[in-house]
Coordinates of C-alpha atoms in Angstrom, one line a residue:
M1 CA 53.0 177.2 87.3
T2 CA 50.6 178.3 90.0
E3 CA 50.5 177.1 93.6
G4 CA 48.4 173.9 94.0
T5 CA 48.8 172.7 90.5
P6 CA 50.0 169.0 90.6
R7 CA 53.5 168.3 89.1
K8 CA 53.7 166.0 86.1
P9 CA 56.3 163.2 86.3
P10 CA 59.2 163.9 84.0
R11 CA 58.8 162.1 80.7
K12 CA 62.5 161.4 80.4
R13 CA 62.7 159.3 83.5
T14 CA 59.7 157.2 82.3
R15 CA 61.5 156.5 79.0
K16 CA 64.6 155.3 80.8
S17 CA 62.6 152.9 83.0
T18 CA 60.8 151.4 79.9
T19 CA 64.1 151.0 78.1
R20 CA 65.7 149.2 81.0
K21 CA 62.7 146.8 81.3
Q22 CA 62.8 146.0 77.6
A23 CA 66.6 145.4 77.7
T24 CA 66.1 143.0 80.5
T25 CA 63.3 141.0 78.9
T26 CA 64.7 140.9 75.3
P27 CA 67.1 138.0 75.8
E28 CA 64.4 135.8 77.3
D29 CA 61.8 136.6 74.6
V30 CA 64.0 136.4 71.5
P31 CA 65.1 132.8 70.7
T32 CA 68.7 132.3 69.5
E33 CA 69.7 129.8 66.8
P34 CA 72.2 127.1 67.8
Q35 CA 75.6 127.4 66.2
E36 CA 76.7 124.6 64.0
A37 CA 79.9 122.7 64.7
G38 CA 82.9 124.4 63.1
T39 CA 81.4 127.9 63.2
E40 CA 83.0 130.6 65.3
S41 CA 81.0 132.6 67.9
E42 CA 80.9 136.3 67.7
G43 CA 84.0 137.9 69.2
A44 CA 85.2 134.6 70.7
G45 CA 86.6 132.6 67.8
S46 CA 85.9 129.2 69.6
E47 CA 83.0 127.0 70.8
P48 CA 81.5 127.6 74.3
A49 CA 83.3 126.0 77.2
D50 CA 80.4 123.7 78.1
S51 CA 80.3 122.2 74.6
L52 CA 84.1 121.5 74.6
H53 CA 83.9 119.9 78.1
K54 CA 81.0 117.7 77.0
E55 CA 82.7 116.6 73.8
S56 CA 86.0 115.8 75.6
D57 CA 84.2 113.9 78.4
E58 CA 82.4 111.7 75.8
K59 CA 85.6 110.9 74.1
A60 CA 87.6 110.3 77.2
P61 CA 88.7 106.7 77.9
I62 CA 87.0 105.0 80.8
K63 CA 89.2 103.2 83.3
G64 CA 88.4 99.5 83.6
A65 CA 86.9 99.3 80.1
V66 CA 89.2 96.4 79.2
P67 CA 88.1 93.1 80.9
E68 CA 91.7 92.1 81.5
G69 CA 92.2 95.2 83.6
E70 CA 89.6 94.2 86.2
S71 CA 91.1 93.1 89.6
E72 CA 87.9 91.6 91.1
P73 CA 86.0 88.6 89.9
D74 CA 82.7 90.3 90.2
A75 CA 83.8 93.4 88.3
G76 CA 81.0 92.9 85.7
T77 CA 78.5 93.7 88.4
K78 CA 79.8 97.2 88.9
P79 CA 78.0 99.9 87.0
E80 CA 81.1 101.9 86.4
S81 CA 83.0 99.1 84.6
L82 CA 82.5 98.1 81.0
T83 CA 83.3 94.5 81.1
G84 CA 80.3 93.3 79.0
E85 CA 76.6 93.3 78.9
A86 CA 74.9 93.5 82.3
P87 CA 73.1 90.3 83.3
D88 CA 69.3 90.3 83.8
V89 CA 68.3 91.1 87.3
G90 CA 64.8 90.5 88.8
S91 CA 62.7 93.2 90.2
G92 CA 63.5 94.4 93.7
A93 CA 67.1 93.2 93.5
T94 CA 70.4 94.6 92.3
E95 CA 73.4 92.8 90.8
A96 CA 75.5 93.5 93.9
E97 CA 72.8 92.1 96.1
E98 CA 72.7 88.9 94.1
D99 CA 76.5 88.4 94.2
E100 CA 76.5 89.1 97.9
A101 CA 73.7 86.5 98.4
Q102 CA 75.6 83.9 96.4
L103 CA 78.8 84.4 98.4
A104 CA 76.9 84.3 101.7
A105 CA 75.2 81.1 100.7
A106 CA 78.5 79.4 99.7
E107 CA 80.4 80.6 102.8
P108 CA 80.6 77.7 105.3
T109 CA 80.7 77.8 109.1
A110 CA 83.9 79.3 110.6
E111 CA 86.3 77.2 112.5
V112 CA 86.4 78.4 116.1
L113 CA 89.8 78.0 117.9
E114 CA 89.1 79.6 121.3
V115 CA 87.1 82.2 123.1
R116 CA 89.5 84.8 124.5
K117 CA 88.6 86.9 127.6
G118 CA 90.2 90.1 128.5
M119 CA 92.8 92.0 126.5
F120 CA 96.0 90.3 127.6
G121 CA 94.9 86.7 128.4
V122 CA 95.0 87.2 132.2
Q123 CA 93.9 84.2 134.3
G124 CA 93.3 83.8 138.0
S125 CA 93.8 87.2 139.7
G126 CA 91.9 89.2 137.0
D127 CA 92.8 92.0 134.7
T128 CA 93.3 95.5 136.2
S129 CA 93.7 97.1 132.7
G130 CA 90.0 97.7 132.3
Y131 CA 89.5 95.1 129.6
G132 CA 88.5 92.2 131.9
G133 CA 85.0 92.0 130.5
L134 CA 86.1 91.8 126.9
T135 CA 85.2 88.5 125.2
R136 CA 86.4 87.7 121.7
V137 CA 86.0 84.6 119.5
V138 CA 89.2 83.5 117.7
G139 CA 88.6 81.4 114.6
F140 CA 89.2 80.9 110.9
P141 CA 86.8 81.3 108.0
G142 CA 85.6 78.0 106.7
A143 CA 86.7 76.4 103.4
A144 CA 85.0 77.5 100.2
V145 CA 83.8 75.1 97.6
P146 CA 84.1 75.8 93.8
P147 CA 82.8 77.4 91.7
F148 CA 84.1 80.6 93.3
G149 CA 83.1 83.0 90.5
G150 CA 85.1 85.2 88.0
W151 CA 88.8 84.8 87.6
W152 CA 89.1 82.9 90.9
D153 CA 87.9 79.8 89.1
Q154 CA 90.3 80.4 86.3
V155 CA 93.3 80.5 88.7
Y156 CA 92.1 77.5 90.7
E157 CA 91.6 75.4 87.6
R158 CA 94.9 76.5 86.0
I159 CA 96.8 75.5 89.2
G160 CA 95.0 72.1 89.1
A161 CA 96.1 71.6 85.5
L162 CA 99.7 72.5 86.2
V163 CA 100.4 70.9 89.6
P164 CA 100.4 67.2 89.9
N165 CA 98.7 65.8 93.0
F166 CA 96.7 69.0 93.3
S167 CA 94.8 68.0 96.4
D168 CA 98.0 67.4 98.3
V169 CA 99.4 70.9 97.3
I170 CA 96.3 73.0 98.0
T171 CA 94.8 71.8 101.2
K172 CA 92.1 74.5 101.5
V173 CA 90.7 77.5 99.7
V174 CA 89.2 80.4 101.8
I175 CA 87.2 83.3 100.4
Y176 CA 86.7 86.0 103.0
R177 CA 85.9 89.7 102.7
G178 CA 86.2 89.6 98.9
E179 CA 89.7 88.0 98.9
I180 CA 90.9 84.5 98.1
T181 CA 93.5 82.5 100.1
F182 CA 95.1 79.2 99.1
H183 CA 96.4 77.1 102.0
V184 CA 99.5 75.3 100.7
A185 CA 101.4 72.3 102.1
R186 CA 104.9 73.6 102.9
E187 CA 106.7 70.8 101.0
H188 CA 105.1 72.0 97.7
L189 CA 105.4 75.8 98.3
A190 CA 108.6 76.3 96.2
E191 CA 107.2 74.4 93.2
L192 CA 103.9 76.2 93.3
V193 CA 105.3 79.7 93.4
R194 CA 107.3 79.0 90.3
Y195 CA 104.2 78.0 88.4
L196 CA 102.4 81.1 89.7
R197 CA 105.1 83.3 88.5
D198 CA 106.0 81.8 85.1
D199 CA 102.7 80.5 83.7
A200 CA 101.3 83.0 81.1
Q201 CA 97.7 82.5 82.4
L202 CA 98.7 83.1 86.0
R203 CA 101.7 85.5 85.9
F204 CA 101.9 86.4 89.6
E205 CA 105.2 88.1 89.2
F206 CA 105.4 90.1 92.3
C207 CA 105.5 89.1 96.0
S208 CA 104.5 92.2 97.9
S209 CA 104.7 90.8 101.5
V210 CA 105.5 87.9 103.7
S211 CA 104.1 88.0 107.2
G212 CA 103.7 85.7 110.1
V213 CA 100.8 84.9 112.5
H214 CA 100.9 83.0 115.8
Y215 CA 97.9 81.0 116.9
P216 CA 98.8 79.1 120.1
A217 CA 95.4 77.3 120.1
D218 CA 95.8 76.0 116.6
K219 CA 97.3 72.6 117.5
D220 CA 100.2 71.4 115.3
R221 CA 99.7 74.5 113.1
E222 CA 100.7 77.3 115.6
L223 CA 102.8 79.3 113.1
H224 CA 101.4 80.6 109.8
A225 CA 103.3 82.3 107.0
V226 CA 101.3 84.5 104.7
Y227 CA 102.4 85.4 101.1
H228 CA 100.7 88.2 99.2
L229 CA 101.1 87.8 95.5
Q230 CA 100.2 90.3 92.7
S231 CA 99.8 89.8 89.0
M232 CA 100.6 93.1 87.3
T233 CA 99.9 91.5 83.9
H234 CA 96.3 90.5 84.8
N235 CA 95.8 93.0 87.7
R236 CA 94.9 90.3 90.2
R237 CA 95.9 89.5 93.8
I238 CA 95.9 86.2 95.7
R239 CA 97.2 85.1 99.1
L240 CA 99.1 81.9 100.0
E241 CA 99.2 80.6 103.6
V242 CA 101.5 77.9 105.0
S243 CA 101.0 76.5 108.5
V244 CA 103.7 74.7 110.5
P245 CA 103.9 73.4 114.1
D246 CA 105.7 75.2 116.7
S247 CA 108.0 72.2 117.3
D248 CA 109.1 72.2 113.6
P249 CA 108.9 75.8 112.3
H250 CA 110.6 75.2 108.9
I251 CA 109.3 76.5 105.6
P252 CA 111.1 76.5 102.2
S253 CA 112.3 80.0 101.2
V254 CA 110.8 81.6 98.1
V255 CA 113.7 84.1 97.6
A256 CA 114.9 82.2 94.6
T257 CA 111.6 82.9 92.9
Y258 CA 110.7 86.2 94.5
P259 CA 113.9 88.2 95.4
T260 CA 111.8 90.8 97.2
A261 CA 110.9 88.1 99.8
D262 CA 114.5 88.3 101.2
W263 CA 113.8 91.1 103.8
H264 CA 110.3 89.9 104.4
E265 CA 111.4 86.4 105.4
R266 CA 114.1 87.8 107.7
E267 CA 111.5 90.0 109.5
T268 CA 109.1 87.0 109.8
Y269 CA 111.9 84.9 111.3
D270 CA 112.9 87.8 113.6
M271 CA 109.4 88.4 114.9
F272 CA 107.9 84.9 114.9
G273 CA 110.8 82.4 114.8
I274 CA 109.8 80.8 111.5
I275 CA 112.9 79.3 109.8
F276 CA 113.0 79.7 106.0
D277 CA 115.1 76.9 104.7
G278 CA 117.3 77.9 101.7
H279 CA 117.3 81.6 102.5
P280 CA 120.6 83.2 101.5
A281 CA 121.2 85.0 104.8
L282 CA 118.5 84.3 107.4
T283 CA 119.5 86.7 110.2
R284 CA 117.5 89.1 112.4
I285 CA 116.6 92.4 110.8
L286 CA 114.9 94.4 113.6
M287 CA 116.2 93.0 116.9
P288 CA 119.9 92.5 117.9
D289 CA 121.4 89.1 117.0
D290 CA 121.6 88.0 120.6
W291 CA 118.0 89.0 121.4
P292 CA 116.1 86.2 123.3
G293 CA 112.8 85.1 121.8
H294 CA 110.6 86.5 119.1
P295 CA 108.6 89.6 120.1
Q296 CA 105.4 89.2 118.1
R297 CA 104.5 85.7 119.3
K298 CA 101.6 85.4 121.7
D299 CA 103.7 83.7 124.3
Y300 CA 106.3 86.4 124.4
P301 CA 106.4 88.2 127.8
L302 CA 104.6 91.6 127.8
G303 CA 107.2 93.2 130.1
G304 CA 106.9 95.7 132.8
V305 CA 107.7 99.4 133.1
P306 CA 110.6 100.5 135.4
V307 CA 109.9 103.4 137.7
E308 CA 112.6 106.0 138.4
Y309 CA 112.3 106.0 142.3
K310 CA 112.8 103.5 145.1
G311 CA 113.6 100.7 142.6
A312 CA 109.9 100.1 141.9
T313 CA 108.5 98.6 138.7
I314 CA 105.0 98.4 137.2
P315 CA 104.4 94.7 136.4
P316 CA 103.1 93.6 133.0
P317 CA 99.3 93.5 132.6
D318 CA 99.1 89.7 132.8
Q319 CA 100.8 89.7 136.2
R320 CA 98.9 92.5 137.9
R321 CA 96.6 92.0 140.9
S322 CA 92.9 92.4 140.7
Y323 CA 91.3 95.0 143.0
S324 CA 87.7 94.4 142.0

């Protein structure tokens, strides 16, 4: 080859480039036939992973598909549950919005007990804790009127069919934040919980908690005992609430019906001073037996903090001076 003659590109390199391009485009251009069920893929001996996952997902049971397994009365409005055919909904609204609107329309005005200022109820000298400007309304949700919706009506009507003088037993029904509370007269509590536990349509067989609340402004109903009941048979939860005056803090014990309430009633007695008549051993469970008072009541002294020098103490918040 003489000087100045242009070199020709090697043919071999060109063939390799063409071969690589063809190999890259061949899978996209050539269609593949889908495999039928039961046939084995080449070299694998099983169906692709995506097909197996899709088939198993379609056959998997869906939680909440059985209506009896739903724990909320508006479970039929949830898209993930299969409790029946979805109701017709107008344009521009969803099922959840309709249910929320119905509950909001049926919810009455709350009962206001007091307007509390400050964090610790300081009066006169002011609050030096920094919460002096805090204002909070203390009140109860108003009573609900049937129909309530879903299984709430079933429980309400069943109690009415079982308990004589129903209006004297259930004094008020409150629906608040998606939960139902039955306010019960204390003299009928022991009879009512036996119906709630033993009746096949109710079957609230588990008492998960007994707690106390102190409302000093709720005249003649200062102390409240709250019972949380669960039906594991029907997957439902309700709440019972009993109110008693501070001057007569006696409520019948439910330990004979719900043995788990033994320690819960002892704690409520220890912290709030509610006396559960008929309890097998009503003694303190947290504080020493000779402890004065009941620490979770609103009128219990907050207490100060001792300082390790010069015999000084830091007074409780409700006794501090105001420097503002």
